[in-house]
PDB file of C-alpha atoms in Angstrom:
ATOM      1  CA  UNK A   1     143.569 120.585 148.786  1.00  0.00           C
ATOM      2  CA  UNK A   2     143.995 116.986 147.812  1.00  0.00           C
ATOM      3  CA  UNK A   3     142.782 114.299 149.826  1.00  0.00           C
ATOM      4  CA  UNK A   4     144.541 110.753 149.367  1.00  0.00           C
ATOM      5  CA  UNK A   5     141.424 108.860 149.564  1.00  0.00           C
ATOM      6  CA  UNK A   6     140.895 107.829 145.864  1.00  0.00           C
ATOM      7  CA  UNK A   7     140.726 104.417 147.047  1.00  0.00           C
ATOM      8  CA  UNK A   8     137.429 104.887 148.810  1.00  0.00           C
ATOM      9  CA  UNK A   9     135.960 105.104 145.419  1.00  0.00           C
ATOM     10  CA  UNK A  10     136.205 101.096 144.683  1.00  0.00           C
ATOM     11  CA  UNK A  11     136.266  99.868 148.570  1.00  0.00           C
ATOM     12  CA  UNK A  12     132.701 101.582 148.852  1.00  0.00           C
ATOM     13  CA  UNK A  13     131.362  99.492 145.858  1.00  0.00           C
ATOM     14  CA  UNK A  14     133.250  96.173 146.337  1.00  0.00           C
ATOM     15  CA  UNK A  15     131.720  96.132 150.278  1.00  0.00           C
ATOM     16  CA  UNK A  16     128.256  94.655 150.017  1.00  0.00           C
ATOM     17  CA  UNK A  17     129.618  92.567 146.825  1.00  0.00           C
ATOM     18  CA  UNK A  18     131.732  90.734 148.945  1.00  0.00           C
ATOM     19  CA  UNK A  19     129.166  90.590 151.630  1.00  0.00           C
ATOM     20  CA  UNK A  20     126.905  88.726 149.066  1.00  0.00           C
ATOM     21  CA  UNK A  21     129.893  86.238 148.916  1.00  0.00           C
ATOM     22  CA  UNK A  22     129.116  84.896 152.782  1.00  0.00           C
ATOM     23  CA  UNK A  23     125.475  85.785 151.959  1.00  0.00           C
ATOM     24  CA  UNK A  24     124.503  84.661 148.504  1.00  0.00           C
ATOM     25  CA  UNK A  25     121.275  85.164 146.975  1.00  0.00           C
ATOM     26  CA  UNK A  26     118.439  82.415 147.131  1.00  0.00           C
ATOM     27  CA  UNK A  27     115.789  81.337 144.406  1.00  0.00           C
ATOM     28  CA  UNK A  28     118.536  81.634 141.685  1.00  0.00           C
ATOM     29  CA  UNK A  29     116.455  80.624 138.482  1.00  0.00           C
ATOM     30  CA  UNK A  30     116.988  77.082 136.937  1.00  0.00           C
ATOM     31  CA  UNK A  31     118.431  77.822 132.972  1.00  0.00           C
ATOM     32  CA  UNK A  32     119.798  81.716 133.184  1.00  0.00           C
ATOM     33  CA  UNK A  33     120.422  83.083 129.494  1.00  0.00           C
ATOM     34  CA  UNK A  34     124.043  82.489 128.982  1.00  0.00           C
ATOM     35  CA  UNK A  35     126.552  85.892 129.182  1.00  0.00           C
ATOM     36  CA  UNK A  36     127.914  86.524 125.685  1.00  0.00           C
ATOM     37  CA  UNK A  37     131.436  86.535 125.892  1.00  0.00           C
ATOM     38  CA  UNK A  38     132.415  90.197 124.662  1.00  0.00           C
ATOM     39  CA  UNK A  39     129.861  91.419 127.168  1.00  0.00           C
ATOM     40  CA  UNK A  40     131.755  89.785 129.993  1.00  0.00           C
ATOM     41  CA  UNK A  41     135.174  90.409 128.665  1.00  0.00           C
ATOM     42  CA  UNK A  42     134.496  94.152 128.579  1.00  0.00           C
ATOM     43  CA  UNK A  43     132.867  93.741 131.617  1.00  0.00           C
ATOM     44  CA  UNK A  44     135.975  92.129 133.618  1.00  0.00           C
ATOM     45  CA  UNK A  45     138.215  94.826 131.758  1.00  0.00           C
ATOM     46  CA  UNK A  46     135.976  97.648 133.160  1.00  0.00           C
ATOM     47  CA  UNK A  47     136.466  95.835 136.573  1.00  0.00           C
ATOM     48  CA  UNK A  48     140.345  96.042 136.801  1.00  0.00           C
ATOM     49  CA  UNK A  49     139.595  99.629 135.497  1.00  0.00           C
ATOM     50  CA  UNK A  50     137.639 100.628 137.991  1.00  0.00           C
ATOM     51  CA  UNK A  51     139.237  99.028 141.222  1.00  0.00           C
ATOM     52  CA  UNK A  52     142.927  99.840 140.105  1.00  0.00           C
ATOM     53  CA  UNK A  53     142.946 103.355 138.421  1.00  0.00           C
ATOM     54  CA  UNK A  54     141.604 105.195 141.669  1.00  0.00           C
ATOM     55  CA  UNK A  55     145.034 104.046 143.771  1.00  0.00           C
ATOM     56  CA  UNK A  56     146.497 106.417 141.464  1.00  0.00           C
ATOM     57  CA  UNK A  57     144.550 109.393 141.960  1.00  0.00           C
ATOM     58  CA  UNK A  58     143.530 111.855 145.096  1.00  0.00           C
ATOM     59  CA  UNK A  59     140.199 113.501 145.241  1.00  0.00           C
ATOM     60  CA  UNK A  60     140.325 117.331 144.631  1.00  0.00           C
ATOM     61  CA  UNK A  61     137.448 119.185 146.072  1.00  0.00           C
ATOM     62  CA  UNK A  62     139.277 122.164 146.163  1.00  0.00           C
ATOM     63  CA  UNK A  63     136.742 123.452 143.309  1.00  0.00           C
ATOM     64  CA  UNK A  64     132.890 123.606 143.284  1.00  0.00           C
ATOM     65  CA  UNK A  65     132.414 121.935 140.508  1.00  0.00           C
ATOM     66  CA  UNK A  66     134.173 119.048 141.675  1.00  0.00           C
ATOM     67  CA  UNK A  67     132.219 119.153 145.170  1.00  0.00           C
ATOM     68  CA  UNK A  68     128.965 118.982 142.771  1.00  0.00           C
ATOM     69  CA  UNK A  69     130.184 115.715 141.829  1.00  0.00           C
ATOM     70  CA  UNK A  70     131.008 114.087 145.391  1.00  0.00           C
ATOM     71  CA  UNK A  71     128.121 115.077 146.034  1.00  0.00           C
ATOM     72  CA  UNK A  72     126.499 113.172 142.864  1.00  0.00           C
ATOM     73  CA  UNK A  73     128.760 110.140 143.399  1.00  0.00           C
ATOM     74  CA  UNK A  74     127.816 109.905 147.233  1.00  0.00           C
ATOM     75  CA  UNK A  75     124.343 110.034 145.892  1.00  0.00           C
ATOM     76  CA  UNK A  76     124.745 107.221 143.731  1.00  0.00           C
ATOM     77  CA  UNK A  77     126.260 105.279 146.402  1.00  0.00           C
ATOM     78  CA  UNK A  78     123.116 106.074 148.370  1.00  0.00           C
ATOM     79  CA  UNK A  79     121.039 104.396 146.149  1.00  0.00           C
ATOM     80  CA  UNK A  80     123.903 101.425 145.550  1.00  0.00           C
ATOM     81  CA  UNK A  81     123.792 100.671 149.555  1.00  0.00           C
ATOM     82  CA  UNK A  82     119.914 101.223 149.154  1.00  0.00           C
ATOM     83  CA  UNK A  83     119.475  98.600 146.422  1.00  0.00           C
ATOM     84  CA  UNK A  84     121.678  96.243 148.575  1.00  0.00           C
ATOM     85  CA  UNK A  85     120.215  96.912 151.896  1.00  0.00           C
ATOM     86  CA  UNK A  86     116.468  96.313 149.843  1.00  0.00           C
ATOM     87  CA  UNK A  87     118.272  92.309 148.760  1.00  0.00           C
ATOM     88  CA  UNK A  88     119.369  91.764 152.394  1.00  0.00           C
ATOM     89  CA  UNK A  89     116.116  92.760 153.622  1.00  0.00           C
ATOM     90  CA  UNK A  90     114.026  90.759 151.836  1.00  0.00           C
ATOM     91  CA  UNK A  91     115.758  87.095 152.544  1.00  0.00           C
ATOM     92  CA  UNK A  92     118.257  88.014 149.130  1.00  0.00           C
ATOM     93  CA  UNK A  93     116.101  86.950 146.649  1.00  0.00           C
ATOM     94  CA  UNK A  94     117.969  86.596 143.523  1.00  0.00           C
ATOM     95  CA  UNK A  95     115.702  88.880 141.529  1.00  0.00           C
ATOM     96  CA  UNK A  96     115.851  91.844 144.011  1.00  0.00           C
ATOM     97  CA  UNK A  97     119.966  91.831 142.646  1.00  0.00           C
ATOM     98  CA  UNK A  98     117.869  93.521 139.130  1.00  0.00           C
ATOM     99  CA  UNK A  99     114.528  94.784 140.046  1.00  0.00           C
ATOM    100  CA  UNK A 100     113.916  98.182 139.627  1.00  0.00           C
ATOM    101  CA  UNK A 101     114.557 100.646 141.987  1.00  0.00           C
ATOM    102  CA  UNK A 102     112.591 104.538 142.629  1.00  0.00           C
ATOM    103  CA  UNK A 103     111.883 104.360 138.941  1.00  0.00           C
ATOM    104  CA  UNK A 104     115.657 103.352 138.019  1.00  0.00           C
ATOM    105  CA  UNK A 105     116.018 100.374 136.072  1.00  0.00           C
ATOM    106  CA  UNK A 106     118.775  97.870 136.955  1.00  0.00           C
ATOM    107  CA  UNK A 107     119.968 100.496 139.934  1.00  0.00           C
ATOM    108  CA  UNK A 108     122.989  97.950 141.072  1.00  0.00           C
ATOM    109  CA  UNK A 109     124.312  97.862 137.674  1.00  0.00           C
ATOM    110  CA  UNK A 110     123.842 101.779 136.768  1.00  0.00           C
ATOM    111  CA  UNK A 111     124.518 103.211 140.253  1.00  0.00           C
ATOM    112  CA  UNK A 112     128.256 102.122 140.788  1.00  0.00           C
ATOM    113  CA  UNK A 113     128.916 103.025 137.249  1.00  0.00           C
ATOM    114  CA  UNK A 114     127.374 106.508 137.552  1.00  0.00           C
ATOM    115  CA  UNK A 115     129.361 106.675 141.007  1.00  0.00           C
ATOM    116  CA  UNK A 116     132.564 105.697 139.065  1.00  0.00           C
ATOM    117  CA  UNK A 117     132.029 108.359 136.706  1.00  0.00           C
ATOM    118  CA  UNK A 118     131.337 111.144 138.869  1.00  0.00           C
ATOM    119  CA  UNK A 119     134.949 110.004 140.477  1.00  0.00           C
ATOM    120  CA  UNK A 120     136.812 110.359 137.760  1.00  0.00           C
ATOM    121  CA  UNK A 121     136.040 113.952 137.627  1.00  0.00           C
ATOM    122  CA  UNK A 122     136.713 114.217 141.600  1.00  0.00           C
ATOM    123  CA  UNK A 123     139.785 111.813 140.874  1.00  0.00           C
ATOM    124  CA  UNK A 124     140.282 114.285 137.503  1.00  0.00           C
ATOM    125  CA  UNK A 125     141.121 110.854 135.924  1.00  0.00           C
ATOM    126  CA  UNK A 126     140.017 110.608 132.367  1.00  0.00           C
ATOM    127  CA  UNK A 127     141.403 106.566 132.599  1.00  0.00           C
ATOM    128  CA  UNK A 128     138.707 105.747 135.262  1.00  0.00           C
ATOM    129  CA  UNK A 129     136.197 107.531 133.378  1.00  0.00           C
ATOM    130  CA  UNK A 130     136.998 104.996 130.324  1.00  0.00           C
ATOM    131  CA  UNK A 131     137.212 102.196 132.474  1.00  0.00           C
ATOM    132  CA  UNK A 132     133.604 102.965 134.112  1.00  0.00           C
ATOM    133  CA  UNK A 133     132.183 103.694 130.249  1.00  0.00           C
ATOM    134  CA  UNK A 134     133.673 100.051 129.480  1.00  0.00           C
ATOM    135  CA  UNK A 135     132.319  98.222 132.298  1.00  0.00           C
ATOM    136  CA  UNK A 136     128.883  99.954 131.377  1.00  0.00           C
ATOM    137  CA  UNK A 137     129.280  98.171 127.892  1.00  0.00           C
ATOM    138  CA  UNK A 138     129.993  94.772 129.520  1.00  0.00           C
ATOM    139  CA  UNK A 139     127.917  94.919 132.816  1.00  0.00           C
ATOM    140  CA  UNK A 140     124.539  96.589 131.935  1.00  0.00           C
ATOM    141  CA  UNK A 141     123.841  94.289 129.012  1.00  0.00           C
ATOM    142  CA  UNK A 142     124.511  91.324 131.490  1.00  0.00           C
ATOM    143  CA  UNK A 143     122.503  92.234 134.591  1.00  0.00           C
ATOM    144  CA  UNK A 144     119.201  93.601 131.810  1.00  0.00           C
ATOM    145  CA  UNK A 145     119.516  89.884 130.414  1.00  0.00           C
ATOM    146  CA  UNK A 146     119.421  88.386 134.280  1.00  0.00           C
ATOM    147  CA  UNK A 147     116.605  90.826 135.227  1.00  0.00           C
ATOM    148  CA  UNK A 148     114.447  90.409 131.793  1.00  0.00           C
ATOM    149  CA  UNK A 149     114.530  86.280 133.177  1.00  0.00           C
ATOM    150  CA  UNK A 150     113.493  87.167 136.942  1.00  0.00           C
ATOM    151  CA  UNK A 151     111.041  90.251 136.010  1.00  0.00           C
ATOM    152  CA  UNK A 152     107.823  87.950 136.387  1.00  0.00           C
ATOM    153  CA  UNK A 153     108.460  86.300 139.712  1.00  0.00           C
ATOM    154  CA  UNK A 154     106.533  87.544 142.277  1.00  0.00           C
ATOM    155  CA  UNK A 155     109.735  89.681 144.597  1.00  0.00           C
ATOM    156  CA  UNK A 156     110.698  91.368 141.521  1.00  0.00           C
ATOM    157  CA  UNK A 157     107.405  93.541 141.180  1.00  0.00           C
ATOM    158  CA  UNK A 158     107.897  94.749 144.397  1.00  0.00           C
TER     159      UNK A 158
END
């Protein structure tokens, strides 16, 4: 049975993004490599991908295979919240935003994208799975650039 709910999808990654908003990071490095352009155009085009095509879609977990991915997708969401709740915890040190995470590199970049995709096949949306392969293109290159300049300061390591 179909739950309406697709929305969730882009709600549960946008919440500790817009949090950062009223609580920015600190210790933001002087002279950040510039973002190419075609990264952060396929970036932004990934966004409106991502946050638009679930309102379109209802989750289906009428089928195990599909419960296998909720399942996957609430785990990457785990980790998301984790990697947020770890920048929040330690004063949101700019470097935190990229540091590795359990062995995952750059786990607030690759988490919501992994959740994303997982939703598309919950969502049975083959746009939103393009739109989360997109954003991947634009957004990982950015954030590995931003982490590759914060990597040696001390809160980074950690």
């Amino acid at each position: 049975m179909p739950i309406h709910l697709g929305i969730l999808v882009p709600i549960a990654i946008a919440i500790p993004n817009l949090l950062s908003l009223v609580l920015p990071p600190v210790n933001i490095p002087k002279n950040l490599p510039k973002e190419s352009k075609p990264f952060v155009i396929l970036e932004r085009l990934g966004q409106i991908g991502v946050f638009l095509t679930p309102l379109f879609y209802k989750f289906d977990l009428s089928s195990k295979i599909n419960t296998i991915f909720f399942v996957l997708m609430v785990l990457c969401l785990f980790v998301y919240y984790t990697g947020w709740a770890r920048f929040f915890i330690v004063k949101r040190e700019f470097s935190v935003l990229f540091a590795p995470l359990w062995g995952i590199p750059d786990p607030l970049a690759i988490s919501p994208i992994l959740a994303f995709v997982f939703a598309s096949k919950v969502l049975d949306s083959l746009p939103l799975f393009i739109a989360a392969l997109v954003l991947a293109a634009g957004h990982i290159p950015i954030t590995i650039n931003l982490y590759k300049k914060t990597k040696n300061t001390h809160i980074a390591k950690s």
